[in-house]
mmCIF file of C-alpha atoms in Angstrom:
data_model
loop_
_atom_site.group_PDB
_atom_site.id
_atom_site.type_symbol
_atom_site.label_atom_id
_atom_site.label_comp_id
_atom_site.label_asym_id
_atom_site.label_seq_id
_atom_site.Cartn_x
_atom_site.Cartn_y
_atom_site.Cartn_z
ATOM 1 C CA UNK A 4 -73.416 56.828 5.097
ATOM 2 C CA UNK A 5 -70.294 56.034 7.101
ATOM 3 C CA UNK A 6 -68.468 54.387 4.586
ATOM 4 C CA UNK A 7 -67.603 51.972 7.433
ATOM 5 C CA UNK A 8 -70.275 50.690 8.921
ATOM 6 C CA UNK A 9 -73.253 53.020 6.982
ATOM 7 C CA UNK A 10 -75.246 54.249 9.486
ATOM 8 C CA UNK A 11 -76.533 57.816 8.017
ATOM 9 C CA UNK A 12 -74.632 60.780 9.488
ATOM 10 C CA UNK A 13 -73.844 64.151 9.220
ATOM 11 C CA UNK A 14 -71.928 65.737 6.167
ATOM 12 C CA UNK A 15 -70.814 67.892 9.239
ATOM 13 C CA UNK A 16 -69.318 64.529 11.405
ATOM 14 C CA UNK A 17 -65.226 64.243 11.360
ATOM 15 C CA UNK A 18 -66.314 61.345 12.844
ATOM 16 C CA UNK A 19 -68.963 58.601 13.066
ATOM 17 C CA UNK A 20 -71.008 58.810 16.302
ATOM 18 C CA UNK A 21 -71.719 55.133 15.562
ATOM 19 C CA UNK A 22 -68.644 53.772 14.960
ATOM 20 C CA UNK A 23 -66.615 56.452 15.983
ATOM 21 C CA UNK A 24 -64.081 56.156 13.314
ATOM 22 C CA UNK A 25 -62.581 58.230 11.707
ATOM 23 C CA UNK A 26 -64.853 59.981 8.043
ATOM 24 C CA UNK A 27 -63.161 62.160 6.029
ATOM 25 C CA UNK A 28 -63.989 64.118 2.752
ATOM 26 C CA UNK A 29 -67.280 62.635 1.009
ATOM 27 C CA UNK A 30 -65.376 61.350 -2.363
ATOM 28 C CA UNK A 31 -67.647 63.749 -4.450
ATOM 29 C CA UNK A 32 -67.020 66.977 -2.205
ATOM 30 C CA UNK A 33 -63.017 65.838 -3.409
ATOM 31 C CA UNK A 34 -63.609 65.632 -7.247
ATOM 32 C CA UNK A 35 -66.404 68.845 -7.137
ATOM 33 C CA UNK A 36 -67.285 67.699 -10.662
ATOM 34 C CA UNK A 37 -70.121 69.831 -12.810
ATOM 35 C CA UNK A 38 -73.074 67.873 -15.388
ATOM 36 C CA UNK A 39 -71.488 65.817 -17.447
ATOM 37 C CA UNK A 40 -73.876 66.461 -20.816
ATOM 38 C CA UNK A 41 -76.624 68.149 -19.270
ATOM 39 C CA UNK A 42 -76.643 65.516 -16.490
ATOM 40 C CA UNK A 43 -76.660 62.586 -18.630
ATOM 41 C CA UNK A 44 -73.504 61.106 -18.102
ATOM 42 C CA UNK A 45 -73.794 60.463 -13.894
ATOM 43 C CA UNK A 46 -70.624 62.370 -12.202
ATOM 44 C CA UNK A 47 -69.641 59.466 -10.017
ATOM 45 C CA UNK A 48 -69.396 58.032 -13.300
ATOM 46 C CA UNK A 49 -66.682 61.259 -15.267
ATOM 47 C CA UNK A 50 -63.921 59.039 -14.639
ATOM 48 C CA UNK A 51 -64.851 55.762 -15.410
ATOM 49 C CA UNK A 52 -66.656 57.197 -18.692
ATOM 50 C CA UNK A 53 -63.406 58.262 -19.449
ATOM 51 C CA UNK A 54 -61.792 55.145 -19.264
ATOM 52 C CA UNK A 55 -63.689 53.460 -21.349
ATOM 53 C CA UNK A 56 -63.796 56.229 -24.004
ATOM 54 C CA UNK A 57 -60.220 55.291 -23.938
ATOM 55 C CA UNK A 58 -60.720 51.852 -24.726
ATOM 56 C CA UNK A 59 -62.636 52.242 -26.518
ATOM 57 C CA UNK A 60 -61.164 54.381 -29.300
ATOM 58 C CA UNK A 61 -57.764 52.303 -29.187
ATOM 59 C CA UNK A 62 -59.963 48.736 -30.494
ATOM 60 C CA UNK A 63 -62.092 51.375 -32.720
ATOM 61 C CA UNK A 64 -58.522 51.609 -34.464
ATOM 62 C CA UNK A 65 -56.987 48.569 -33.673
ATOM 63 C CA UNK A 66 -59.740 46.811 -35.832
ATOM 64 C CA UNK A 67 -59.315 50.100 -38.727
ATOM 65 C CA UNK A 68 -55.990 48.846 -38.527
ATOM 66 C CA UNK A 69 -55.644 45.472 -38.589
ATOM 67 C CA UNK A 70 -58.219 45.887 -41.567
ATOM 68 C CA UNK A 71 -56.724 47.761 -43.454
ATOM 69 C CA UNK A 72 -53.828 44.463 -43.091
ATOM 70 C CA UNK A 73 -56.282 42.193 -44.874
ATOM 71 C CA UNK A 74 -58.234 41.159 -42.277
ATOM 72 C CA UNK A 75 -61.545 41.071 -43.137
ATOM 73 C CA UNK A 76 -62.752 39.666 -40.058
ATOM 74 C CA UNK A 77 -61.532 42.164 -37.898
ATOM 75 C CA UNK A 78 -64.046 43.825 -36.052
ATOM 76 C CA UNK A 79 -64.043 41.047 -34.227
ATOM 77 C CA UNK A 80 -61.337 39.681 -33.666
ATOM 78 C CA UNK A 81 -57.546 42.164 -34.859
ATOM 79 C CA UNK A 82 -54.768 40.192 -34.920
ATOM 80 C CA UNK A 83 -51.355 39.949 -32.810
ATOM 81 C CA UNK A 84 -49.795 41.612 -35.636
ATOM 82 C CA UNK A 85 -52.254 44.709 -35.160
ATOM 83 C CA UNK A 86 -52.048 44.430 -31.457
ATOM 84 C CA UNK A 87 -48.266 43.753 -30.843
ATOM 85 C CA UNK A 88 -47.443 47.026 -32.393
ATOM 86 C CA UNK A 89 -49.968 48.802 -30.741
ATOM 87 C CA UNK A 90 -48.787 47.803 -27.552
ATOM 88 C CA UNK A 91 -49.728 44.036 -26.355
ATOM 89 C CA UNK A 92 -47.512 42.254 -23.717
ATOM 90 C CA UNK A 93 -45.232 40.331 -24.626
ATOM 91 C CA UNK A 94 -42.832 38.945 -22.694
ATOM 92 C CA UNK A 95 -39.602 39.230 -25.160
ATOM 93 C CA UNK A 96 -40.355 42.641 -26.186
ATOM 94 C CA UNK A 97 -40.045 44.224 -23.100
ATOM 95 C CA UNK A 98 -37.706 42.332 -21.479
ATOM 96 C CA UNK A 99 -35.214 41.736 -24.534
ATOM 97 C CA UNK A 100 -36.088 44.688 -25.940
ATOM 98 C CA UNK A 101 -36.665 47.338 -23.113
ATOM 99 C CA UNK A 102 -39.817 48.103 -23.772
ATOM 100 C CA UNK A 103 -42.026 48.344 -21.099
ATOM 101 C CA UNK A 104 -44.036 50.764 -21.813
ATOM 102 C CA UNK A 105 -46.369 47.686 -22.918
ATOM 103 C CA UNK A 106 -46.640 47.084 -19.112
ATOM 104 C CA UNK A 107 -48.930 49.609 -19.792
ATOM 105 C CA UNK A 108 -50.516 50.160 -23.035
ATOM 106 C CA UNK A 109 -51.959 46.550 -23.138
ATOM 107 C CA UNK A 110 -54.036 47.019 -20.029
ATOM 108 C CA UNK A 111 -56.003 49.354 -22.887
ATOM 109 C CA UNK A 112 -55.855 47.440 -25.808
ATOM 110 C CA UNK A 113 -58.924 44.307 -26.566
ATOM 111 C CA UNK A 114 -58.323 41.529 -28.841
ATOM 112 C CA UNK A 115 -62.121 41.612 -29.793
ATOM 113 C CA UNK A 116 -66.145 42.614 -29.828
ATOM 114 C CA UNK A 117 -67.021 40.445 -26.675
ATOM 115 C CA UNK A 118 -63.873 40.952 -25.441
ATOM 116 C CA UNK A 119 -64.132 43.996 -24.868
ATOM 117 C CA UNK A 120 -67.819 44.523 -23.427
ATOM 118 C CA UNK A 121 -67.241 41.857 -20.741
ATOM 119 C CA UNK A 122 -64.382 43.895 -19.123
ATOM 120 C CA UNK A 123 -66.409 47.228 -20.222
ATOM 121 C CA UNK A 124 -69.861 46.354 -18.511
ATOM 122 C CA UNK A 125 -67.463 45.326 -15.961
ATOM 123 C CA UNK A 126 -65.375 48.367 -15.122
ATOM 124 C CA UNK A 127 -68.866 50.629 -15.499
ATOM 125 C CA UNK A 128 -69.822 49.301 -12.412
ATOM 126 C CA UNK A 129 -66.868 48.280 -10.314
ATOM 127 C CA UNK A 130 -65.110 51.522 -11.213
ATOM 128 C CA UNK A 131 -68.026 53.552 -9.721
ATOM 129 C CA UNK A 132 -68.009 51.768 -6.962
ATOM 130 C CA UNK A 133 -64.338 52.239 -6.439
ATOM 131 C CA UNK A 134 -64.332 55.920 -6.994
ATOM 132 C CA UNK A 135 -66.481 56.808 -4.922
ATOM 133 C CA UNK A 136 -65.102 54.896 -2.345
ATOM 134 C CA UNK A 137 -61.317 55.694 -2.960
ATOM 135 C CA UNK A 138 -61.872 59.099 -4.483
ATOM 136 C CA UNK A 139 -60.800 59.699 -8.012
ATOM 137 C CA UNK A 140 -56.668 60.211 -7.455
ATOM 138 C CA UNK A 141 -56.651 56.631 -6.046
ATOM 139 C CA UNK A 142 -58.964 55.159 -7.590
ATOM 140 C CA UNK A 143 -56.484 55.976 -10.743
ATOM 141 C CA UNK A 144 -53.515 55.255 -9.132
ATOM 142 C CA UNK A 145 -54.665 52.249 -8.461
ATOM 143 C CA UNK A 146 -56.141 50.868 -11.805
ATOM 144 C CA UNK A 147 -52.766 52.030 -13.008
ATOM 145 C CA UNK A 148 -51.041 50.077 -10.356
ATOM 146 C CA UNK A 149 -52.821 46.610 -10.291
ATOM 147 C CA UNK A 150 -52.623 46.636 -14.588
ATOM 148 C CA UNK A 151 -48.830 47.523 -14.243
ATOM 149 C CA UNK A 152 -48.266 44.713 -11.454
ATOM 150 C CA UNK A 153 -50.570 42.101 -13.468
ATOM 151 C CA UNK A 154 -48.853 42.242 -16.702
ATOM 152 C CA UNK A 155 -45.890 41.966 -14.997
ATOM 153 C CA UNK A 156 -46.824 38.962 -13.199
ATOM 154 C CA UNK A 157 -48.215 37.703 -16.594
ATOM 155 C CA UNK A 158 -44.683 39.498 -18.063
ATOM 156 C CA UNK A 159 -42.962 36.337 -16.227
ATOM 157 C CA UNK A 160 -45.567 33.314 -15.947
ATOM 158 C CA UNK A 161 -46.404 33.242 -18.964
ATOM 159 C CA UNK A 162 -44.940 34.117 -22.779
ATOM 160 C CA UNK A 163 -47.690 34.976 -25.022
ATOM 161 C CA UNK A 164 -48.802 37.366 -25.831
ATOM 162 C CA UNK A 165 -52.093 39.774 -24.077
ATOM 163 C CA UNK A 166 -53.857 42.321 -23.646
ATOM 164 C CA UNK A 167 -57.287 43.475 -21.628
ATOM 165 C CA UNK A 168 -58.357 45.854 -19.173
ATOM 166 C CA UNK A 169 -58.958 43.096 -16.548
ATOM 167 C CA UNK A 170 -55.780 43.153 -15.321
ATOM 168 C CA UNK A 171 -56.631 47.148 -13.580
ATOM 169 C CA UNK A 172 -59.795 45.705 -12.564
ATOM 170 C CA UNK A 173 -58.555 42.802 -10.361
ATOM 171 C CA UNK A 174 -57.537 45.756 -9.035
ATOM 172 C CA UNK A 175 -59.920 46.699 -7.863
ATOM 173 C CA UNK A 176 -61.760 44.359 -6.876
ATOM 174 C CA UNK A 177 -58.555 43.568 -4.351
ATOM 175 C CA UNK A 178 -58.688 47.693 -3.443
ATOM 176 C CA UNK A 179 -62.844 46.275 -2.921
ATOM 177 C CA UNK A 180 -61.424 43.064 -0.729
ATOM 178 C CA UNK A 181 -59.086 45.415 1.349
ATOM 179 C CA UNK A 182 -61.918 47.825 1.811
ATOM 180 C CA UNK A 183 -63.720 44.748 3.715
ATOM 181 C CA UNK A 184 -60.742 43.716 5.632
ATOM 182 C CA UNK A 185 -59.850 46.999 6.672
ATOM 183 C CA UNK A 186 -63.320 47.917 7.949
ATOM 184 C CA UNK A 187 -63.847 45.230 10.995
ATOM 185 C CA UNK A 188 -67.827 45.557 10.411
ATOM 186 C CA UNK A 189 -70.494 43.531 9.654
ATOM 187 C CA UNK A 190 -70.458 46.221 6.275
ATOM 188 C CA UNK A 191 -67.206 45.014 5.565
ATOM 189 C CA UNK A 192 -67.068 41.556 5.634
ATOM 190 C CA UNK A 193 -70.321 41.510 3.421
ATOM 191 C CA UNK A 194 -67.956 43.260 0.775
ATOM 192 C CA UNK A 195 -65.026 41.727 1.709
ATOM 193 C CA UNK A 196 -66.761 37.990 0.674
ATOM 194 C CA UNK A 197 -69.043 39.791 -2.028
ATOM 195 C CA UNK A 198 -65.597 40.774 -4.153
ATOM 196 C CA UNK A 199 -63.790 37.651 -3.142
ATOM 197 C CA UNK A 200 -66.231 35.225 -4.400
ATOM 198 C CA UNK A 201 -66.409 38.504 -7.964
ATOM 199 C CA UNK A 202 -61.839 38.006 -8.152
ATOM 200 C CA UNK A 203 -63.147 33.149 -7.148
ATOM 201 C CA UNK A 204 -65.535 33.704 -10.618
ATOM 202 C CA UNK A 205 -63.383 35.642 -12.976
ATOM 203 C CA UNK A 206 -59.989 33.730 -11.937
ATOM 204 C CA UNK A 207 -62.200 29.890 -12.373
ATOM 205 C CA UNK A 208 -63.511 31.592 -15.610
ATOM 206 C CA UNK A 209 -60.007 31.835 -16.909
ATOM 207 C CA UNK A 210 -59.651 27.662 -16.587
ATOM 208 C CA UNK A 211 -62.121 26.882 -18.413
ATOM 209 C CA UNK A 212 -60.985 25.323 -21.952
ATOM 210 C CA UNK A 213 -61.219 27.466 -24.921
ATOM 211 C CA UNK A 214 -61.355 31.052 -23.613
ATOM 212 C CA UNK A 215 -58.022 32.170 -23.928
ATOM 213 C CA UNK A 216 -57.685 33.932 -20.093
ATOM 214 C CA UNK A 217 -54.472 35.173 -18.672
ATOM 215 C CA UNK A 218 -55.251 34.466 -15.341
ATOM 216 C CA UNK A 219 -51.249 35.747 -14.445
ATOM 217 C CA UNK A 220 -52.141 39.860 -15.441
ATOM 218 C CA UNK A 221 -55.554 38.450 -13.547
ATOM 219 C CA UNK A 222 -53.520 37.778 -9.780
ATOM 220 C CA UNK A 223 -51.053 40.291 -10.527
ATOM 221 C CA UNK A 224 -53.587 43.008 -10.508
ATOM 222 C CA UNK A 225 -55.563 40.793 -7.905
ATOM 223 C CA UNK A 226 -52.659 41.357 -5.453
ATOM 224 C CA UNK A 227 -51.500 44.563 -6.021
ATOM 225 C CA UNK A 228 -55.018 46.595 -5.877
ATOM 226 C CA UNK A 229 -54.990 45.192 -2.451
ATOM 227 C CA UNK A 230 -52.019 45.950 -0.702
ATOM 228 C CA UNK A 231 -51.685 49.167 -2.302
ATOM 229 C CA UNK A 232 -55.815 49.549 -1.589
ATOM 230 C CA UNK A 233 -54.616 48.439 1.969
ATOM 231 C CA UNK A 234 -51.809 50.933 3.030
ATOM 232 C CA UNK A 235 -53.570 53.275 0.690
ATOM 233 C CA UNK A 236 -56.753 53.703 3.039
ATOM 234 C CA UNK A 237 -60.155 56.141 1.962
ATOM 235 C CA UNK A 238 -59.805 59.878 1.876
ATOM 236 C CA UNK A 239 -59.788 61.283 5.747
ATOM 237 C CA UNK A 240 -57.402 64.680 4.977
ATOM 238 C CA UNK A 241 -57.661 67.201 3.046
ATOM 239 C CA UNK A 242 -54.030 67.794 3.051
ATOM 240 C CA UNK A 243 -52.518 63.649 1.896
ATOM 241 C CA UNK A 244 -55.787 64.199 -0.924
ATOM 242 C CA UNK A 245 -53.423 66.909 -2.499
ATOM 243 C CA UNK A 246 -50.703 63.738 -2.274
ATOM 244 C CA UNK A 247 -53.279 61.452 -4.277
ATOM 245 C CA UNK A 248 -54.097 64.379 -6.594
ATOM 246 C CA UNK A 249 -50.228 64.365 -7.688
ATOM 247 C CA UNK A 250 -49.950 60.894 -7.815
ATOM 248 C CA UNK A 251 -52.978 60.878 -10.307
ATOM 249 C CA UNK A 252 -51.564 63.066 -12.609
ATOM 250 C CA UNK A 253 -48.305 61.359 -12.642
ATOM 251 C CA UNK A 254 -49.433 58.177 -13.359
ATOM 252 C CA UNK A 255 -51.493 59.385 -16.078
ATOM 253 C CA UNK A 256 -47.942 61.644 -17.733
ATOM 254 C CA UNK A 257 -46.221 58.208 -17.535
ATOM 255 C CA UNK A 258 -49.894 57.204 -19.993
ATOM 256 C CA UNK A 259 -50.035 59.869 -21.882
ATOM 257 C CA UNK A 260 -45.607 59.025 -22.488
ATOM 258 C CA UNK A 261 -45.716 55.063 -22.993
ATOM 259 C CA UNK A 262 -48.084 56.274 -25.908
ATOM 260 C CA UNK A 263 -45.757 59.019 -27.026
ATOM 261 C CA UNK A 264 -43.423 55.359 -27.242
ATOM 262 C CA UNK A 265 -45.792 53.380 -28.556
ATOM 263 C CA UNK A 266 -45.950 55.560 -31.597
ATOM 264 C CA UNK A 267 -42.557 55.487 -32.248
ATOM 265 C CA UNK A 268 -42.611 51.741 -32.438
ATOM 266 C CA UNK A 269 -44.499 51.886 -34.998
ATOM 267 C CA UNK A 270 -41.173 52.608 -37.703
ATOM 268 C CA UNK A 271 -39.028 50.005 -35.998
ATOM 269 C CA UNK A 272 -41.287 47.400 -35.210
ATOM 270 C CA UNK A 273 -40.419 44.711 -37.969
ATOM 271 C CA UNK A 274 -37.322 44.595 -36.693
ATOM 272 C CA UNK A 275 -36.243 40.789 -35.205
ATOM 273 C CA UNK A 276 -35.486 41.165 -31.245
ATOM 274 C CA UNK A 277 -32.118 41.764 -31.063
ATOM 275 C CA UNK A 278 -31.676 43.871 -33.064
#
């Protein structure tokens, strides 16, 4: 199907005969994935599943560590000190200690079972959709930049501790809104309207009393995802996709380095700010 007007076209078409928009290689062709677990996990969901596994692995680690620190309710609600030690966003540590790596690690941590389950449900649905339209490389870069943009906005907007994948998720929502804005077709208008509703509902949820929601990170991620996706566009030429593949590897390496810095910070965590 044409990603612009959703008309059925052949796999050899590079220009849609209906809307006359340029059509690049399909996202599945860019990934050339093999079957995962004998086809049990859909290939289009592979990258999303890997992110989810990382999130659940880190949640398990924080729960076990929190329980070892004496928190009997650790599985349902890891304690704040544990989240800080594992890389939660906390402005004094970022601004005064230079622990910028927390802008990345915070996006893979969660503050409770309901928190990670809700974000995982949204990620499994939304991540696969964005990857299908933008391809794996753009998807990873968008998610990485939206996470940083969201927690950077939160750092200057809110002084509280914050964790969660929702900054990156709002970035993916922004990417789908950008897809609808750039398409200028009836299908594009429908996509834009649907994901605008997602964004509004998500931000309104954060205003409800009794919920600890970081709307600053949501707005920052949404804006970052929209701008980056609007400028990047969808896959078109094979030559340009090589640059996006390289960018995705860079994002992955930076993420690994951030977690390495988090590991090194364990021994110095108890030091007071400014020491």
